[in-house]
Amino acid sequence: MMMAGGGDDGLDLAFKLQLAEAIQASPESSDAAYALALHAADLARAAHDALFARELAAIPEDRWAHDGDDFERPLDLDDPSSSSARRPLFFRVLFKGMASKDVVGPRVRDPGVAVLAAAVCGPQGEVLLRVQKVVEEGFVGGREVLEAMALMEGLHAALGLGIRRVHVVTDYRALHNHVVLFKCVNDVRLIQLHGIWRVTQKKVAEMLNQVVSVQRKFEQAELLLVYRSEVNYVIKLARDCIDDHIARAHAANASKERRETCSICFEDTDISKFHEIEGCTHRFCFPCMKEHVRVKLLDGMLPTCPQDGCATKLSVEGSKIFLSQKLLEIMVERIREGQIPPTQKIYCPYPKCSALMSLSELIQPLQQSSSKYTAADAVTLRKCVRCRGSFCIRCKVPWHDKMTCYQYKRRYPHARPEDVKLQNLAKQRCGYEFCYTCGKEWKEKKATCTCPLWEERNIIRHDGNGDVYYLDEEEDYYDEEDDYDVHYVEEGNISYNQVYWHYDDRRGNYHHYNY
């Protein structure tokens, strides 16, 4: 039992400690009131010092010389009979409600904004607090409603500073004649039930009722009608707030005006990210232009304007702004290929090169001083200008060393089906559209077959880690070991290999064997 009791005491002690820590960590509820009281005391002290300074300045010189050291005006904030209570000080509240339509010029687009400005000033006119506030969008109301809202902001600001006696000044006669006021005469609080003018608008009446509810929190609040020059400070505050909002609105509009919708991706893009094609002035965003050119180049075609029906060719110089260096090099190569006459075109037969060349630029080894080839080879032997590999220009295959063209064709009379298919695909650079699955022609951008446009398994691939990758890059997806070396002959060696691929149902993949 004692152990149980000791455990309960420990739990109680732990609970009390946690409660004490929580209370200590939580903000005191009286912190805000304490800070407000300190601020109000500072304001009262400053006002008292200013009043006492004026009294000292009014003392005649002869009296000051005789009794100046004996003058004092003690301040006791807690004693209602002190000088501060006997001679109350008034703070001033200035306010102004303003709409942008009242200040914008004829050439400036009105953003339709309304602002509230207020200032709380000390007895000497020094600004203690200023308020600038934009009215929420969708505001409906006239000037009197705005002025009443600004008055509310000023009164709330004064209450927040702990001020209880204010002179509220305005240059707007309509509001002055409508507002209900509290006024003290001979320390007696009098209530004026109605203003001079009768309120006819419901919205104005609702705002004035709110003003009355706030005024009840003051000991005295007098509304004074003054000249416009006496409220210039809050007028400037309101104008500055409107100007700032107009500048922000213009900046936002300018940002929107600097954007354009791409007709390919339908995205709003900054106009600085658009490319205008020379010759036709069609405009497209950089990403769409880059993708369009990339696809055309990889298809072996010269890129033209993406606009439907436009055949304007793109220039290398104009494409530098959105193309990578690699694509620029491919584009230069495609342009050079397009300048070679069809009868002069020849491709390097080596799979790792496949460079397109003109017959006139091929290298003839017999023209070199250290050539090891015989005169009989001069007719058909050529070298690639890129990889320097020797090949037969008649057979279009790597050089068949120690074999004539006749002997080579007798040994290999038929080309592989894969090579025939690739040769047929290579010829489709004229824009002929066909189904890649069955080979049937497309007419007017529509298929003539029933093959599906795509299948997910043909687009998305998963690696061993479960990551997804897409076969849409420019790289060659075949390893070096996957190159078909059929009829491939290194210089000085003869090796004729035929590679066959077989799909193994048990393994679920292809494997090759040599014949």
XYZ file of N, CA and C in Angstrom, residues 263-467:
615
model
N 0.225 28.126 -79.814
C -0.827 27.412 -80.538
C -0.584 25.912 -80.601
N 0.558 25.441 -80.084
C 0.832 24.000 -80.064
C 0.471 23.402 -78.709
N 1.043 23.964 -77.634
C 0.806 23.411 -76.293
C -0.285 24.152 -75.535
N -0.729 25.315 -76.061
C -1.782 26.128 -75.444
C -1.416 26.587 -74.042
N -0.128 26.764 -73.790
C 0.343 27.291 -72.517
C 0.633 28.780 -72.662
N 0.315 29.553 -71.603
C 0.656 30.974 -71.575
C 2.120 31.111 -71.193
N 2.914 31.645 -72.106
C 4.359 31.734 -71.923
C 4.805 33.164 -72.147
N 5.852 33.560 -71.436
C 6.422 34.889 -71.614
C 6.863 35.070 -73.062
N 6.607 36.258 -73.609
C 6.910 36.488 -75.022
C 8.398 36.406 -75.310
N 9.231 36.567 -74.268
C 10.668 36.431 -74.485
C 11.065 34.983 -74.734
N 10.165 34.036 -74.443
C 10.427 32.616 -74.660
C 9.735 32.113 -75.921
N 9.430 33.029 -76.843
C 8.817 32.657 -78.108
C 9.813 32.849 -79.240
N 9.717 31.979 -80.244
C 10.568 32.084 -81.430
C 9.698 32.430 -82.631
N 10.073 33.506 -83.313
C 9.367 33.912 -84.527
C 10.163 33.442 -85.731
N 9.538 32.632 -86.561
C 10.224 32.023 -87.696
C 10.413 33.055 -88.797
N 11.629 33.122 -89.300
C 11.941 34.065 -90.367
C 11.246 33.639 -91.653
N 10.573 34.600 -92.270
C 9.928 34.325 -93.543
C 8.430 34.199 -93.455
N 7.911 33.652 -92.336
C 6.460 33.488 -92.209
C 5.905 34.148 -90.951
N 6.788 34.528 -90.010
C 6.437 35.233 -88.758
C 5.515 34.417 -87.856
N 5.406 33.126 -88.072
C 4.660 32.296 -87.117
C 5.473 32.175 -85.833
N 4.769 32.144 -84.694
C 5.439 32.167 -83.397
C 5.027 30.951 -82.570
N 6.035 30.348 -81.942
C 5.801 29.200 -81.072
C 6.782 29.270 -79.912
N 6.421 28.648 -78.795
C 7.293 28.683 -77.618
C 8.522 27.808 -77.842
N 9.580 28.093 -77.085
C 10.850 27.377 -77.240
C 10.707 25.860 -77.062
N 10.030 25.369 -75.990
C 9.939 23.910 -75.829
C 9.276 23.217 -77.016
N 8.204 23.815 -77.562
C 7.525 23.192 -78.702
C 8.402 23.226 -79.944
N 9.100 24.330 -80.154
C 9.994 24.420 -81.307
C 11.123 23.408 -81.195
N 11.682 23.271 -80.011
C 12.782 22.323 -79.831
C 12.319 20.897 -80.088
N 11.155 20.533 -79.571
C 10.655 19.174 -79.768
C 10.323 18.924 -81.234
N 9.732 19.914 -81.893
C 9.398 19.769 -83.311
C 10.652 19.549 -84.148
N 11.666 20.368 -83.917
C 12.906 20.238 -84.683
C 13.597 18.921 -84.358
N 13.584 18.534 -83.090
C 14.246 17.287 -82.690
C 13.644 16.083 -83.410
N 12.314 16.017 -83.445
C 11.651 14.883 -84.095
C 11.957 14.861 -85.587
N 11.908 16.030 -86.217
C 12.197 16.085 -87.651
C 13.626 15.657 -87.949
N 14.566 16.124 -87.143
C 15.962 15.780 -87.387
C 16.209 14.292 -87.191
N 15.613 13.721 -86.148
C 15.805 12.292 -85.909
C 15.117 11.438 -86.963
N 14.125 12.011 -87.647
C 13.498 11.309 -88.764
C 14.262 11.509 -90.062
N 15.371 12.249 -89.984
C 16.170 12.478 -91.177
C 15.606 13.521 -92.104
N 14.756 14.415 -91.591
C 14.118 15.427 -92.425
C 14.572 16.812 -92.003
N 14.547 17.741 -92.938
C 14.863 19.124 -92.620
C 13.653 19.761 -91.949
N 13.819 20.415 -90.808
C 12.668 20.990 -90.102
C 12.111 22.205 -90.821
N 10.797 22.280 -90.845
C 10.093 23.426 -91.403
C 9.188 24.021 -90.331
N 8.475 25.076 -90.673
C 7.571 25.730 -89.725
C 6.500 24.746 -89.262
N 6.229 24.683 -87.945
C 5.201 23.749 -87.446
C 3.782 24.109 -87.859
N 3.563 25.335 -88.328
C 2.213 25.741 -88.707
C 1.699 24.854 -89.841
N 0.477 24.383 -89.704
C -0.102 23.495 -90.706
C -0.211 24.220 -92.043
N 0.354 23.624 -93.072
C 0.316 24.200 -94.410
C 1.456 25.135 -94.729
N 2.307 25.447 -93.744
C 3.441 26.349 -93.969
C 4.692 25.510 -94.213
N 5.412 25.840 -95.292
C 6.606 25.070 -95.669
C 7.885 25.870 -95.498
N 7.850 26.927 -94.706
C 9.045 27.742 -94.497
C 10.107 26.937 -93.758
N 11.304 26.900 -94.306
C 12.383 26.134 -93.694
C 13.040 26.936 -92.575
N 13.438 26.235 -91.545
C 14.112 26.871 -90.417
C 15.594 27.018 -90.726
N 16.174 28.101 -90.249
C 17.602 28.345 -90.447
C 18.375 27.945 -89.200
N 19.629 27.596 -89.404
C 20.479 27.221 -88.274
C 20.707 28.415 -87.364
N 20.930 29.574 -87.944
C 21.213 30.769 -87.147
C 20.023 31.137 -86.272
N 18.818 31.061 -86.827
C 17.637 31.396 -86.045
C 17.281 30.359 -85.011
N 17.742 29.128 -85.189
C 17.408 28.044 -84.263
C 18.383 27.927 -83.107
N 19.454 28.706 -83.117
C 20.451 28.611 -82.052
C 19.882 28.990 -80.693
N 18.832 29.817 -80.679
C 18.319 30.340 -79.415
C 17.593 29.266 -78.610
N 17.084 28.213 -79.263
C 16.330 27.201 -78.522
C 16.861 25.781 -78.701
N 17.842 25.567 -79.559
C 18.379 24.228 -79.778
C 19.675 24.021 -79.011
N 19.904 22.790 -78.602
C 21.166 22.434 -77.968
C 22.247 22.301 -79.035
N 23.495 22.269 -78.579
C 24.605 22.170 -79.517
C 24.542 20.864 -80.306
N 24.122 19.797 -79.667
C 24.035 18.505 -80.350
C 23.003 18.542 -81.465
N 21.839 19.130 -81.192
C 20.808 19.221 -82.222
C 21.220 20.165 -83.338
N 21.958 21.211 -82.994
C 22.448 22.118 -84.039
C 23.392 21.386 -84.987
N 24.247 20.555 -84.429
C 25.164 19.790 -85.276
C 24.391 18.836 -86.185
N 23.349 18.206 -85.644
C 22.534 17.316 -86.476
C 21.823 18.108 -87.563
N 21.349 19.306 -87.218
C 20.654 20.131 -88.200
C 21.592 20.547 -89.324
N 22.812 20.924 -88.978
C 23.797 21.270 -90.009
C 24.060 20.070 -90.909
N 24.140 18.887 -90.310
C 24.373 17.669 -91.092
C 23.198 17.383 -92.018
N 21.957 17.589 -91.523
C 20.794 17.349 -92.369
C 20.744 18.336 -93.534
N 21.114 19.569 -93.268
C 21.139 20.552 -94.358
C 22.180 20.166 -95.397
N 23.320 19.721 -94.923
C 24.365 19.296 -95.863
C 23.903 18.082 -96.660
N 23.195 17.160 -95.986
C 22.680 15.996 -96.693
C 21.669 16.399 -97.757
N 20.847 17.408 -97.434
C 19.858 17.845 -98.408
C 20.463 18.489 -99.636
N 21.682 18.978 -99.510
C 22.356 19.606 -100.649
C 23.046 18.596 -101.559
N 23.134 17.334 -101.133
C 23.768 16.299 -101.960
C 22.726 15.739 -102.928
N 22.994 15.712 -104.212
C 22.042 15.135 -105.176
C 21.771 13.672 -104.851
N 20.553 13.194 -105.074
C 20.226 11.796 -104.744
C 21.145 10.783 -105.408
N 21.591 11.057 -106.629
C 22.456 10.097 -107.324
C 23.865 10.083 -106.770
N 24.222 11.067 -105.943
C 25.568 11.150 -105.399
C 25.641 10.713 -103.941
N 24.502 10.352 -103.349
C 24.488 9.997 -101.931
C 24.964 8.568 -101.712
N 25.751 8.372 -100.677
C 26.189 7.043 -100.280
C 26.435 7.048 -98.777
N 26.037 5.971 -98.114
C 26.187 5.859 -96.670
C 27.325 4.908 -96.335
N 27.996 5.211 -95.246
C 29.042 4.313 -94.760
C 28.385 3.013 -94.291
N 28.868 1.841 -94.752
C 28.212 0.573 -94.389
C 28.520 0.086 -92.985
N 29.437 0.747 -92.286
C 29.774 0.286 -90.940
C 28.681 0.737 -89.962
N 28.108 -0.185 -89.191
C 26.970 0.161 -88.315
C 27.275 1.262 -87.313
N 28.511 1.350 -86.870
C 28.851 2.351 -85.862
C 29.073 3.733 -86.453
N 29.027 3.850 -87.769
C 29.276 5.139 -88.417
C 28.042 5.598 -89.196
N 27.741 4.915 -90.317
C 26.571 5.215 -91.159
C 26.553 6.655 -91.641
N 27.715 7.257 -91.833
C 27.777 8.643 -92.284
C 27.318 8.760 -93.729
N 26.581 9.851 -94.014
C 26.167 10.130 -95.386
C 27.244 10.956 -96.067
N 27.620 10.537 -97.270
C 28.683 11.230 -98.004
C 28.278 11.376 -99.457
N 29.019 12.210 -100.134
C 28.891 12.348 -101.577
C 29.968 11.513 -102.252
N 29.653 10.982 -103.414
C 30.627 10.160 -104.127
C 31.908 10.924 -104.421
N 31.769 12.220 -104.584
C 32.944 13.015 -104.949
C 33.905 13.235 -103.783
N 33.436 13.052 -102.557
C 34.302 13.306 -101.412
C 34.856 12.042 -100.780
N 34.557 10.884 -101.330
C 35.104 9.644 -100.794
C 36.616 9.581 -100.990
N 37.269 8.890 -100.079
C 38.728 8.747 -100.134
C 39.074 7.483 -100.920
N 39.971 7.624 -101.887
C 40.487 6.483 -102.636
C 41.864 6.134 -102.096
N 42.020 4.979 -101.422
C 43.300 4.630 -100.792
C 44.464 4.594 -101.762
N 44.237 4.253 -103.044
C 45.342 4.155 -103.987
C 45.965 5.508 -104.272
N 45.281 6.574 -103.941
C 45.838 7.896 -104.155
C 46.828 8.270 -103.064
N 46.844 7.481 -101.988
C 47.765 7.757 -100.901
C 49.119 7.135 -101.199
N 50.171 7.766 -100.720
C 51.536 7.337 -101.031
C 51.867 5.986 -100.427
N 51.305 5.663 -99.259
C 51.639 4.413 -98.571
C 50.517 3.394 -98.691
N 49.840 3.381 -99.812
C 48.718 2.466 -99.978
C 49.197 1.035 -100.082
N 48.458 0.113 -99.436
C 48.791 -1.312 -99.458
C 47.888 -2.096 -100.395
N 46.997 -1.390 -101.089
C 46.057 -2.061 -101.962
C 46.609 -2.160 -103.382
N 46.077 -3.109 -104.114
C 46.527 -3.353 -105.487
C 45.769 -2.456 -106.453
N 46.242 -2.452 -107.683
C 45.598 -1.630 -108.702
C 44.203 -2.133 -109.025
N 43.970 -3.441 -108.830
C 42.640 -3.996 -109.110
C 41.593 -3.494 -108.131
N 42.065 -3.100 -106.969
C 41.117 -2.595 -105.962
C 40.697 -1.158 -106.222
N 41.373 -0.493 -107.114
C 41.127 0.931 -107.304
C 39.728 1.223 -107.808
N 39.111 0.261 -108.497
C 37.810 0.514 -109.105
C 36.714 0.647 -108.053
N 36.719 -0.207 -107.046
C 35.608 -0.259 -106.083
C 35.991 0.098 -104.654
N 37.247 0.180 -104.340
C 37.662 0.440 -102.960
C 37.544 1.921 -102.621
N 36.877 2.214 -101.502
C 36.775 3.587 -101.013
C 36.893 3.578 -99.484
N 37.166 4.775 -98.924
C 37.248 4.936 -97.470
C 36.267 6.009 -97.012
N 35.676 5.746 -95.850
C 34.731 6.713 -95.265
C 35.492 7.935 -94.774
N 34.931 9.108 -95.000
C 35.601 10.338 -94.588
C 35.519 10.538 -93.076
N 34.607 9.822 -92.411
C 34.466 10.005 -90.967
C 35.226 8.937 -90.182
N 34.918 7.674 -90.414
C 35.541 6.608 -89.624
C 36.773 6.008 -90.292
N 37.038 6.396 -91.534
C 38.200 5.906 -92.292
C 38.114 4.410 -92.568
N 36.938 3.825 -92.472
C 36.782 2.408 -92.767
C 36.707 2.157 -94.263
N 37.330 1.093 -94.727
C 37.329 0.737 -96.150
C 36.060 -0.039 -96.482
N 35.485 0.242 -97.647
C 34.291 -0.473 -98.072
C 34.250 -0.520 -99.600
N 33.373 -1.387 -100.084
C 33.208 -1.547 -101.523
C 32.083 -0.646 -101.993
N 32.385 0.237 -102.914
C 31.389 1.177 -103.384
C 30.357 0.512 -104.281
N 30.688 -0.632 -104.832
C 29.756 -1.337 -105.709
C 28.797 -2.201 -104.895
N 29.334 -2.930 -103.916
C 28.494 -3.817 -103.098
C 27.855 -3.107 -101.913
N 28.361 -1.911 -101.577
C 27.856 -1.139 -100.436
C 28.004 -1.904 -99.123
N 29.137 -2.606 -98.970
C 29.417 -3.368 -97.756
C 30.860 -3.099 -97.350
N 31.225 -3.410 -96.075
C 32.635 -3.295 -95.692
C 33.525 -4.082 -96.660
N 34.743 -3.617 -96.789
C 35.645 -4.147 -97.820
C 35.839 -5.657 -97.684
N 35.524 -6.364 -98.781
C 35.697 -7.814 -98.820
C 37.114 -8.106 -99.314
N 38.030 -8.191 -98.392
C 39.445 -8.370 -98.707
C 39.677 -9.731 -99.374
N 40.505 -9.721 -100.421
C 40.878 -10.930 -101.177
C 39.670 -11.606 -101.813
N 38.652 -10.819 -102.067
C 37.474 -11.329 -102.764
C 37.019 -10.284 -103.766
N 36.646 -10.771 -104.939
C 36.077 -9.859 -105.921
C 34.598 -9.658 -105.610
N 34.011 -8.652 -106.229
C 32.586 -8.399 -106.013
C 31.748 -9.591 -106.469
N 32.162 -10.236 -107.537
C 31.428 -11.395 -108.038
C 31.459 -12.526 -107.022
N 32.647 -12.778 -106.461
C 32.768 -13.846 -105.468
C 31.946 -13.532 -104.214
N 31.943 -12.296 -103.830
C 31.197 -11.908 -102.620
C 29.694 -12.113 -102.820
N 29.184 -11.693 -103.963
C 27.751 -11.812 -104.203
C 27.327 -13.267 -104.383
N 28.215 -14.095 -104.888
C 27.883 -15.520 -104.989
C 27.785 -16.149 -103.605
N 28.627 -15.713 -102.694
C 28.591 -16.272 -101.344
C 27.397 -15.721 -100.563
N 27.078 -14.459 -100.783
C 25.962 -13.833 -100.046
C 24.994 -13.233 -101.064
N 24.197 -14.078 -101.693
C 23.314 -13.573 -102.759
C 22.125 -12.775 -102.232
N 21.700 -13.021 -100.989
C 20.498 -12.366 -100.462
C 20.848 -11.533 -99.231
N 20.301 -10.375 -99.192
C 20.474 -9.535 -97.999
C 19.541 -10.014 -96.897
N 19.910 -9.753 -95.671
C 19.073 -10.164 -94.546
C 17.750 -9.405 -94.556
N 16.655 -10.040 -94.111
C 15.359 -9.338 -94.070
C 15.409 -8.067 -93.226
N 16.186 -8.094 -92.134
C 16.281 -6.902 -91.289
C 16.904 -5.738 -92.045
N 17.926 -6.036 -92.869
C 18.561 -4.970 -93.639
C 17.617 -4.410 -94.685
N 16.838 -5.291 -95.305
C 15.887 -4.833 -96.317
C 14.851 -3.904 -95.696
N 14.362 -4.278 -94.506
C 13.362 -3.448 -93.836
C 13.929 -2.086 -93.461
N 15.160 -2.078 -92.947
C 15.775 -0.808 -92.575
C 16.023 0.063 -93.794
N 16.397 -0.552 -94.921
C 16.602 0.221 -96.138
C 15.294 0.837 -96.613
N 14.196 0.083 -96.476
C 12.904 0.627 -96.873
C 12.490 1.787 -95.970
N 12.748 1.618 -94.665
C 12.413 2.706 -93.748
C 13.258 3.936 -94.025
N 14.513 3.730 -94.397
C 15.395 4.862 -94.658
C 14.931 5.675 -95.851
N 14.136 5.066 -96.729
C 13.663 5.776 -97.913
C 12.455 6.655 -97.606
N 11.868 6.505 -96.437
C 10.651 7.235 -96.123
C 10.965 8.614 -95.543
N 11.795 9.380 -96.198
C 12.114 10.735 -95.752
C 11.339 11.788 -96.531
N 10.484 11.349 -97.419
C 9.763 12.282 -98.280
C 8.467 12.749 -97.640
N 8.158 12.294 -96.440
C 6.923 12.674 -95.784
C 5.799 11.678 -95.971
N 6.093 10.573 -96.598
C 5.083 9.523 -96.783
C 4.678 8.970 -95.421
N 3.382 8.938 -95.149
C 2.874 8.501 -93.860
C 2.301 7.100 -93.979
N 2.669 6.248 -93.034
C 2.226 4.872 -93.069
C 2.139 4.343 -91.646
N 1.441 3.238 -91.488
C 1.317 2.573 -90.193
C 2.608 1.838 -89.890
N 3.177 2.103 -88.748
C 4.449 1.478 -88.399
C 4.273 0.008 -88.033
N 3.017 -0.395 -87.734
C 2.776 -1.789 -87.358
C 2.621 -2.697 -88.577
N 1.751 -2.265 -89.516
C 1.487 -3.123 -90.675
C 2.014 -2.562 -91.980
N 2.383 -1.277 -92.005
C 2.951 -0.685 -93.214
C 1.944 -0.071 -94.149
N 0.625 -0.126 -93.829
C -0.371 0.449 -94.722
C -0.308 1.976 -94.695
N -0.703 2.566 -95.813
C -0.595 4.014 -95.990
C -1.632 4.755 -95.146
N -1.219 5.935 -94.645
C -2.139 6.868 -94.000
C -2.590 7.876 -95.047
N -3.885 8.213 -95.046
C -4.417 9.178 -95.992
C -5.079 10.313 -95.237
N -4.632 11.551 -95.531
C -5.181 12.751 -94.899
C -5.129 12.643 -93.379
N -3.966 12.252 -92.891
C -3.703 12.147 -91.453
C -4.541 11.069 -90.769
N -5.103 10.135 -91.513
C -5.934 9.090 -90.929
C -5.442 7.729 -91.392
N -5.550 6.748 -90.490
C -5.088 5.402 -90.800
C -6.084 4.688 -91.705
N -5.558 3.819 -92.565
C -6.395 2.980 -93.423
C -6.470 1.552 -92.912
N -5.868 1.318 -91.739
C -5.881 -0.006 -91.136
C -6.577 0.073 -89.779
N -6.671 -1.047 -89.124
C -7.344 -1.119 -87.819
C -6.364 -1.288 -86.670
N -5.090 -1.045 -86.922
C -4.091 -1.197 -85.862
C -4.283 -0.111 -84.812
N -4.104 -0.425 -83.512
C -4.195 0.616 -82.465
C -3.076 1.634 -82.636
N -3.371 2.867 -82.251
C -2.368 3.924 -82.385
C -1.171 3.664 -81.509
N -1.397 3.134 -80.293
C -0.286 2.807 -79.408
C -0.751 1.785 -78.385
N 0.188 1.185 -77.745
C -0.064 0.289 -76.632
C 0.869 0.673 -75.509
N 0.341 0.662 -74.303
C 1.133 1.110 -73.166
C 2.426 0.323 -73.008
N 2.371 -0.964 -73.290
C 3.584 -1.766 -73.102
C 4.669 -1.394 -74.105
N 4.261 -0.724 -75.197
C 5.251 -0.297 -76.178
C 5.806 1.085 -75.866
N 5.221 1.750 -74.884
C 5.649 3.110 -74.559
C 6.416 3.147 -73.252
N 5.916 2.439 -72.261
C 6.515 2.503 -70.929
C 7.308 1.234 -70.676
N 8.503 1.397 -70.153
C 9.336 0.257 -69.814
C 9.711 0.348 -68.342
N 9.917 -0.788 -67.706
C 10.317 -0.849 -66.307
C 11.658 -1.552 -66.209
N 12.570 -0.933 -65.459
C 13.858 -1.585 -65.272
C 13.788 -2.536 -64.070
N 14.935 -3.089 -63.715
C 14.951 -4.074 -62.640
C 14.594 -3.509 -61.288
N 14.781 -2.195 -61.104
C 14.481 -1.571 -59.812
C 13.042 -1.098 -59.720
N 12.267 -1.324 -60.758
C 10.880 -0.874 -60.737
C 10.713 0.546 -61.223
N 11.793 1.200 -61.658
C 11.709 2.562 -62.154
C 11.188 2.559 -63.584
